[in-house]
């Protein structure tokens, strides 16, 4: 991508206070840009420009720019909103046929494009996220126990992993502290197996994996570590990662809009898991190989019967939604 360091128009910025949720206007303009670009409707893109943009990029210069972009990068396959750099300057991670780029589109108050830039996408452009913004419920009913959770390696072995550093593993224990009845040789012996798992908040289902067999207790499957999985994207661009569902139990579909408390599926023992449990964490992007984990705080939960607000539980605590 030697030649695709194209244009940066002087964006019309008001201030540095801006939301990290994609606005309806930005979304509409970006979608129209993609549609017109992929159909070679370069005149249509030019018609979307504000007057100052047309002055900076006259008609023939705009056509040359877009044709050059198409020649080097191909069509746009997918794009995803990352963040606002400033005011109305939206950054999209954009997958063209031959390269991944950072596409910046600035929109004025009349929904016209007044700034446009294309350059190679760099990982540091990924959004920062240290804790949840969305209000969360625990992703289950009844009282569960935090098997792993907290900020130190002693409390939470996940801390060594960048994406999972603030993850939880949840199980169900009886009054004797056991997570199973009988001899624990079958998944059905475990109290968590088959329990309903619910959406912690509103969002869109970004990924569903549902065909992986449940393990025999004590024998993990390291080939696909998360096992049966659901990833939810919130309106605040948080990616909620829930793993180890029971095979063929997930009832939501990719692209579906869900509400807090909606049923997702049943707890299982799939993936790199030695017993039925739920793995839950939040990350800043969908791809766990590129993500950074964020800490989860739950709005109102009971911890060993005591009400806690905006609380992140730790290992051994028994937790339940209020």
CSV table of C-alpha atoms in Angstrom, one decimal:
chain,number,residue,atom,x,y,z
A,1,UNK,CA,0.0,0.0,0.0
A,2,UNK,CA,2.7,2.5,-1.0
A,3,UNK,CA,0.4,4.9,-2.8
A,4,UNK,CA,-2.7,4.9,-0.6
A,5,UNK,CA,-1.9,7.7,1.7
A,6,UNK,CA,-4.5,9.9,0.1
A,7,UNK,CA,-6.2,13.0,1.3
A,8,UNK,CA,-6.9,14.8,4.5
A,9,UNK,CA,-9.3,17.7,4.3
A,10,UNK,CA,-9.4,20.3,7.1
A,11,UNK,CA,-12.2,18.9,9.2
A,12,UNK,CA,-14.7,21.3,10.8
A,13,UNK,CA,-14.2,20.6,14.5
A,14,UNK,CA,-16.1,22.3,17.3
A,15,UNK,CA,-14.5,20.8,20.4
A,16,UNK,CA,-12.9,17.6,21.7
A,17,UNK,CA,-16.0,16.4,23.7
A,18,UNK,CA,-17.5,13.6,21.6
A,19,UNK,CA,-19.2,10.3,22.1
A,20,UNK,CA,-17.8,6.9,21.1
A,21,UNK,CA,-21.2,5.6,19.9
A,22,UNK,CA,-21.7,5.9,16.1
A,23,UNK,CA,-24.3,8.5,15.3
A,24,UNK,CA,-27.2,7.8,12.9
A,25,UNK,CA,-25.9,10.5,10.6
A,26,UNK,CA,-22.3,9.1,10.4
A,27,UNK,CA,-23.7,5.6,9.9
A,28,UNK,CA,-26.0,6.7,7.1
A,29,UNK,CA,-23.3,8.7,5.3
A,30,UNK,CA,-20.7,5.9,5.6
A,31,UNK,CA,-23.1,3.3,4.3
A,32,UNK,CA,-24.0,5.5,1.3
A,33,UNK,CA,-20.3,6.1,0.6
A,34,UNK,CA,-19.6,2.3,0.6
A,35,UNK,CA,-22.6,1.6,-1.7
A,36,UNK,CA,-21.7,4.3,-4.2
A,37,UNK,CA,-18.0,3.4,-4.1
A,38,UNK,CA,-18.6,-0.3,-4.7
A,39,UNK,CA,-20.9,0.5,-7.7
A,40,UNK,CA,-18.4,2.9,-9.2
A,41,UNK,CA,-20.8,5.8,-8.7
A,42,UNK,CA,-18.1,8.3,-8.1
A,43,UNK,CA,-20.3,11.2,-9.3
A,44,UNK,CA,-22.7,10.2,-6.5
A,45,UNK,CA,-19.9,10.4,-3.9
A,46,UNK,CA,-18.9,13.8,-5.3
A,47,UNK,CA,-22.6,14.9,-4.8
A,48,UNK,CA,-22.3,14.1,-1.1
A,49,UNK,CA,-19.4,16.6,-0.6
A,50,UNK,CA,-19.9,19.9,1.2
A,51,UNK,CA,-18.9,23.0,-0.8
A,52,UNK,CA,-15.6,23.4,0.9
A,53,UNK,CA,-14.8,19.7,0.0
A,54,UNK,CA,-15.7,20.3,-3.6
A,55,UNK,CA,-13.4,23.4,-3.7
A,56,UNK,CA,-10.5,21.3,-2.3
A,57,UNK,CA,-11.3,18.3,-4.4
A,58,UNK,CA,-12.8,19.4,-7.7
A,59,UNK,CA,-14.8,16.8,-9.7
A,60,UNK,CA,-11.9,15.4,-11.8
A,61,UNK,CA,-9.6,15.2,-8.9
A,62,UNK,CA,-12.2,13.3,-6.9
A,63,UNK,CA,-12.8,10.8,-9.7
A,64,UNK,CA,-9.0,10.3,-10.0
A,65,UNK,CA,-8.7,9.7,-6.3
A,66,UNK,CA,-11.5,7.2,-6.1
A,67,UNK,CA,-10.4,5.3,-9.3
A,68,UNK,CA,-6.9,5.1,-7.8
A,69,UNK,CA,-8.3,3.8,-4.6
A,70,UNK,CA,-10.3,1.2,-6.4
A,71,UNK,CA,-7.3,0.1,-8.5
A,72,UNK,CA,-5.1,-0.5,-5.5
A,73,UNK,CA,-7.6,-1.7,-2.9
A,74,UNK,CA,-10.6,-3.1,-4.7
A,75,UNK,CA,-14.1,-2.9,-3.4
A,76,UNK,CA,-15.1,-2.5,0.3
A,77,UNK,CA,-16.0,-5.9,1.8
A,78,UNK,CA,-16.8,-4.8,5.3
A,79,UNK,CA,-16.3,-1.8,7.6
A,80,UNK,CA,-16.8,-1.4,11.3
A,81,UNK,CA,-17.0,1.8,13.4
A,82,UNK,CA,-14.0,2.2,15.7
A,83,UNK,CA,-14.4,5.6,17.3
A,84,UNK,CA,-14.6,9.4,16.8
A,85,UNK,CA,-11.2,11.0,16.5
A,86,UNK,CA,-12.8,14.4,17.1
A,87,UNK,CA,-16.3,15.9,16.9
A,88,UNK,CA,-17.8,14.4,13.7
A,89,UNK,CA,-14.7,12.6,12.4
A,90,UNK,CA,-15.6,9.0,12.4
A,91,UNK,CA,-12.9,6.3,12.1
A,92,UNK,CA,-13.9,3.0,10.4
A,93,UNK,CA,-11.7,-0.1,10.2
A,94,UNK,CA,-12.4,-1.0,6.5
A,95,UNK,CA,-11.7,-4.3,4.8
A,96,UNK,CA,-11.1,-3.7,1.1
A,97,UNK,CA,-10.5,-6.7,-1.1
A,98,UNK,CA,-6.8,-6.3,-1.0
A,99,UNK,CA,-6.0,-4.4,2.2
A,100,UNK,CA,-7.3,-3.2,5.5
A,101,UNK,CA,-7.4,0.6,5.9
A,102,UNK,CA,-8.4,3.3,8.3
A,103,UNK,CA,-11.2,5.3,6.6
A,104,UNK,CA,-12.0,8.6,8.2
A,105,UNK,CA,-15.2,10.4,7.2
A,106,UNK,CA,-16.1,13.8,8.6
A,107,UNK,CA,-19.7,15.0,8.2
A,108,UNK,CA,-21.1,18.5,8.7
A,109,UNK,CA,-24.4,19.6,10.1
A,110,UNK,CA,-26.1,19.1,6.8
A,111,UNK,CA,-25.0,15.5,6.5
A,112,UNK,CA,-22.4,16.4,3.8
A,113,UNK,CA,-18.9,15.0,3.7
A,114,UNK,CA,-16.4,17.8,4.6
A,115,UNK,CA,-13.4,15.6,5.2
A,116,UNK,CA,-12.1,12.3,4.0
A,117,UNK,CA,-8.9,10.3,4.6
A,118,UNK,CA,-7.7,6.8,3.8
A,119,UNK,CA,-4.5,5.3,5.3
A,120,UNK,CA,-3.2,2.0,6.5
A,121,UNK,CA,-5.0,0.7,9.7
A,122,UNK,CA,-2.7,0.5,12.7
A,123,UNK,CA,-3.6,-1.4,15.9
A,124,UNK,CA,-3.0,1.7,18.1
A,125,UNK,CA,-6.1,3.1,16.4
A,126,UNK,CA,-8.2,0.6,18.3
A,127,UNK,CA,-10.5,2.1,21.0
A,128,UNK,CA,-9.4,2.3,24.6
A,129,UNK,CA,-11.7,0.6,27.1
A,130,UNK,CA,-10.8,0.1,30.8
A,131,UNK,CA,-14.3,-0.7,32.2
A,132,UNK,CA,-17.9,-1.1,31.0
A,133,UNK,CA,-19.9,1.9,30.2
A,134,UNK,CA,-23.2,0.0,29.7
A,135,UNK,CA,-25.1,-1.1,32.8
A,136,UNK,CA,-24.6,-4.8,33.3
A,137,UNK,CA,-26.5,-7.7,35.0
A,138,UNK,CA,-24.9,-10.9,35.8
A,139,UNK,CA,-25.3,-13.3,32.8
A,140,UNK,CA,-27.3,-15.9,34.8
A,141,UNK,CA,-30.2,-16.5,37.2
A,142,UNK,CA,-29.8,-18.0,40.6
A,143,UNK,CA,-26.7,-17.8,42.8
A,144,UNK,CA,-23.4,-18.7,41.2
A,145,UNK,CA,-19.8,-18.7,42.6
A,146,UNK,CA,-16.8,-16.8,41.2
A,147,UNK,CA,-14.3,-19.5,40.5
A,148,UNK,CA,-11.8,-17.1,39.1
A,149,UNK,CA,-12.1,-13.3,39.3
A,150,UNK,CA,-10.0,-10.3,40.5
A,151,UNK,CA,-7.0,-8.3,39.6
A,152,UNK,CA,-4.1,-10.6,40.8
A,153,UNK,CA,-2.8,-13.9,39.4
A,154,UNK,CA,-3.7,-15.6,42.7
A,155,UNK,CA,-7.3,-14.6,42.3
A,156,UNK,CA,-7.6,-14.8,38.6
A,157,UNK,CA,-5.3,-16.8,36.3
A,158,UNK,CA,-6.7,-14.9,33.3
A,159,UNK,CA,-4.6,-11.8,34.2
A,160,UNK,CA,-1.7,-13.1,32.1
A,161,UNK,CA,-3.8,-12.8,28.9
A,162,UNK,CA,-4.2,-9.3,27.3
A,163,UNK,CA,-7.8,-9.9,26.2
A,164,UNK,CA,-9.0,-12.0,29.2
A,165,UNK,CA,-7.1,-10.2,31.9
A,166,UNK,CA,-10.4,-9.2,33.6
A,167,UNK,CA,-12.3,-12.3,32.9
A,168,UNK,CA,-14.5,-14.4,35.2
A,169,UNK,CA,-15.2,-18.1,35.5
A,170,UNK,CA,-18.5,-18.8,37.2
A,171,UNK,CA,-19.7,-22.2,38.6
A,172,UNK,CA,-22.5,-23.3,41.0
A,173,UNK,CA,-21.6,-24.8,44.3
A,174,UNK,CA,-23.7,-26.6,46.9
A,175,UNK,CA,-23.6,-25.9,50.7
A,176,UNK,CA,-20.6,-28.2,51.0
A,177,UNK,CA,-18.6,-26.2,48.4
A,178,UNK,CA,-18.9,-28.9,45.7
A,179,UNK,CA,-19.7,-28.0,42.1
A,180,UNK,CA,-21.2,-31.5,41.4
A,181,UNK,CA,-23.3,-34.3,42.9
A,182,UNK,CA,-22.7,-38.0,42.7
A,183,UNK,CA,-19.2,-38.8,41.4
A,184,UNK,CA,-18.9,-35.9,39.0
A,185,UNK,CA,-18.0,-38.1,36.1
A,186,UNK,CA,-20.8,-36.8,33.8
A,187,UNK,CA,-21.7,-33.3,32.9
A,188,UNK,CA,-25.2,-33.8,34.2
A,189,UNK,CA,-23.6,-34.2,37.7
A,190,UNK,CA,-22.5,-30.6,37.7
A,191,UNK,CA,-25.0,-28.0,39.0
A,192,UNK,CA,-24.1,-25.4,36.3
A,193,UNK,CA,-24.6,-27.7,33.4
A,194,UNK,CA,-27.7,-26.8,31.4
A,195,UNK,CA,-28.5,-23.7,33.4
A,196,UNK,CA,-29.8,-20.7,31.5
A,197,UNK,CA,-27.3,-17.9,30.4
A,198,UNK,CA,-28.8,-14.5,29.8
A,199,UNK,CA,-27.7,-11.3,28.1
A,200,UNK,CA,-26.0,-8.9,30.6
A,201,UNK,CA,-27.2,-5.9,28.6
A,202,UNK,CA,-28.8,-4.8,25.3
A,203,UNK,CA,-26.8,-5.2,22.2
A,204,UNK,CA,-26.2,-7.0,18.8
A,205,UNK,CA,-25.1,-10.6,18.5
A,206,UNK,CA,-21.8,-10.4,16.6
A,207,UNK,CA,-20.7,-14.1,16.7
A,208,UNK,CA,-22.3,-17.4,17.5
A,209,UNK,CA,-20.4,-20.7,17.7
A,210,UNK,CA,-22.7,-23.6,18.6
A,211,UNK,CA,-21.6,-26.9,17.2
A,212,UNK,CA,-18.7,-28.0,19.4
A,213,UNK,CA,-19.2,-31.1,21.5
A,214,UNK,CA,-19.3,-30.9,25.3
A,215,UNK,CA,-16.2,-32.5,26.9
A,216,UNK,CA,-16.2,-35.3,29.4
A,217,UNK,CA,-15.4,-33.7,32.8
A,218,UNK,CA,-11.6,-33.5,33.3
A,219,UNK,CA,-10.8,-33.7,29.6
A,220,UNK,CA,-10.5,-30.3,28.0
A,221,UNK,CA,-10.6,-29.6,24.2
A,222,UNK,CA,-7.8,-27.1,23.4
A,223,UNK,CA,-8.5,-27.1,19.7
A,224,UNK,CA,-11.0,-24.3,20.0
A,225,UNK,CA,-10.4,-22.7,23.4
A,226,UNK,CA,-13.7,-20.8,23.9
A,227,UNK,CA,-15.9,-23.7,22.8
A,228,UNK,CA,-19.5,-22.7,22.0
A,229,UNK,CA,-19.5,-18.9,22.1
A,230,UNK,CA,-21.6,-15.8,22.0
A,231,UNK,CA,-20.2,-12.3,21.4
A,232,UNK,CA,-22.4,-9.3,22.0
A,233,UNK,CA,-21.6,-5.7,20.9
A,234,UNK,CA,-23.2,-3.0,23.0
A,235,UNK,CA,-24.1,0.5,21.8
A,236,UNK,CA,-21.0,1.7,23.6
A,237,UNK,CA,-18.7,-0.5,21.5
A,238,UNK,CA,-18.0,-3.0,24.3
A,239,UNK,CA,-17.7,-6.6,23.2
A,240,UNK,CA,-19.1,-9.1,25.7
A,241,UNK,CA,-17.6,-12.5,25.4
A,242,UNK,CA,-19.4,-15.6,26.8
A,243,UNK,CA,-17.9,-19.0,26.4
A,244,UNK,CA,-18.3,-22.8,27.0
A,245,UNK,CA,-22.1,-23.0,26.1
A,246,UNK,CA,-23.7,-26.4,25.9
A,247,UNK,CA,-23.6,-27.8,22.3
A,248,UNK,CA,-26.6,-26.8,20.2
A,249,UNK,CA,-28.2,-24.8,23.0
A,250,UNK,CA,-27.6,-21.3,21.8
A,251,UNK,CA,-30.9,-19.6,20.8
A,252,UNK,CA,-29.7,-16.3,19.3
A,253,UNK,CA,-28.4,-15.6,15.8
A,254,UNK,CA,-25.6,-13.4,14.4
A,255,UNK,CA,-27.0,-9.9,13.7
A,256,UNK,CA,-29.9,-10.3,16.1
A,257,UNK,CA,-30.7,-7.3,18.4
A,258,UNK,CA,-31.2,-8.5,22.0
A,259,UNK,CA,-32.3,-7.0,25.3
A,260,UNK,CA,-30.9,-7.3,28.7
A,261,UNK,CA,-32.1,-10.5,30.3
A,262,UNK,CA,-32.9,-12.3,27.0
A,263,UNK,CA,-32.0,-16.0,26.9
A,264,UNK,CA,-28.8,-16.7,25.1
A,265,UNK,CA,-28.4,-20.5,25.7
A,266,UNK,CA,-27.4,-23.0,28.3
A,267,UNK,CA,-24.2,-23.5,30.3
A,268,UNK,CA,-22.0,-26.3,29.0
A,269,UNK,CA,-18.5,-27.8,29.0
A,270,UNK,CA,-17.2,-27.1,25.6
A,271,UNK,CA,-13.7,-25.9,24.5
A,272,UNK,CA,-10.8,-25.7,26.9
A,273,UNK,CA,-12.9,-26.5,29.9
A,274,UNK,CA,-12.6,-29.3,32.5
A,275,UNK,CA,-16.0,-28.8,34.0
A,276,UNK,CA,-19.3,-27.0,33.1
A,277,UNK,CA,-18.9,-23.3,33.8
A,278,UNK,CA,-19.4,-19.9,32.3
A,279,UNK,CA,-16.5,-17.8,31.1
A,280,UNK,CA,-17.3,-14.1,30.8
A,281,UNK,CA,-15.2,-11.0,29.9
A,282,UNK,CA,-15.4,-7.7,28.1
A,283,UNK,CA,-13.0,-6.6,25.4
A,284,UNK,CA,-12.5,-3.5,23.2
A,285,UNK,CA,-12.8,-5.2,19.8
A,286,UNK,CA,-14.4,-8.4,18.5
A,287,UNK,CA,-11.2,-10.3,17.6
A,288,UNK,CA,-9.8,-11.8,20.8
A,289,UNK,CA,-6.3,-12.1,19.2
A,290,UNK,CA,-6.2,-8.3,18.9
A,291,UNK,CA,-8.3,-7.2,21.9
A,292,UNK,CA,-7.6,-5.7,25.2
A,293,UNK,CA,-9.7,-6.7,28.1
A,294,UNK,CA,-11.8,-4.4,30.3
A,295,UNK,CA,-13.0,-4.7,33.8
A,296,UNK,CA,-16.7,-5.6,34.4
A,297,UNK,CA,-18.8,-3.9,37.0
A,298,UNK,CA,-22.3,-5.1,37.6
A,299,UNK,CA,-25.0,-2.5,38.5
A,300,UNK,CA,-26.9,-4.2,41.3
A,301,UNK,CA,-25.9,-7.7,42.6
A,302,UNK,CA,-26.1,-9.6,45.8
A,303,UNK,CA,-22.8,-10.8,47.1
A,304,UNK,CA,-23.3,-13.5,49.7
A,305,UNK,CA,-26.7,-11.9,50.3
A,306,UNK,CA,-25.4,-8.3,50.6
A,307,UNK,CA,-26.4,-5.7,48.0
A,308,UNK,CA,-23.5,-4.2,46.1
A,309,UNK,CA,-23.8,-1.5,43.5
A,310,UNK,CA,-21.4,-1.0,40.5
A,311,UNK,CA,-19.3,-4.0,41.8
A,312,UNK,CA,-16.8,-6.3,40.3
A,313,UNK,CA,-16.8,-9.6,42.2
A,314,UNK,CA,-13.7,-11.6,43.1
A,315,UNK,CA,-12.8,-15.3,43.6
A,316,UNK,CA,-14.9,-17.4,46.0
A,317,UNK,CA,-17.7,-14.8,46.2
A,318,UNK,CA,-21.3,-16.0,45.7
A,319,UNK,CA,-23.2,-13.7,43.5
A,320,UNK,CA,-26.7,-13.2,42.2
A,321,UNK,CA,-28.7,-10.5,40.5
A,322,UNK,CA,-30.9,-8.4,42.7
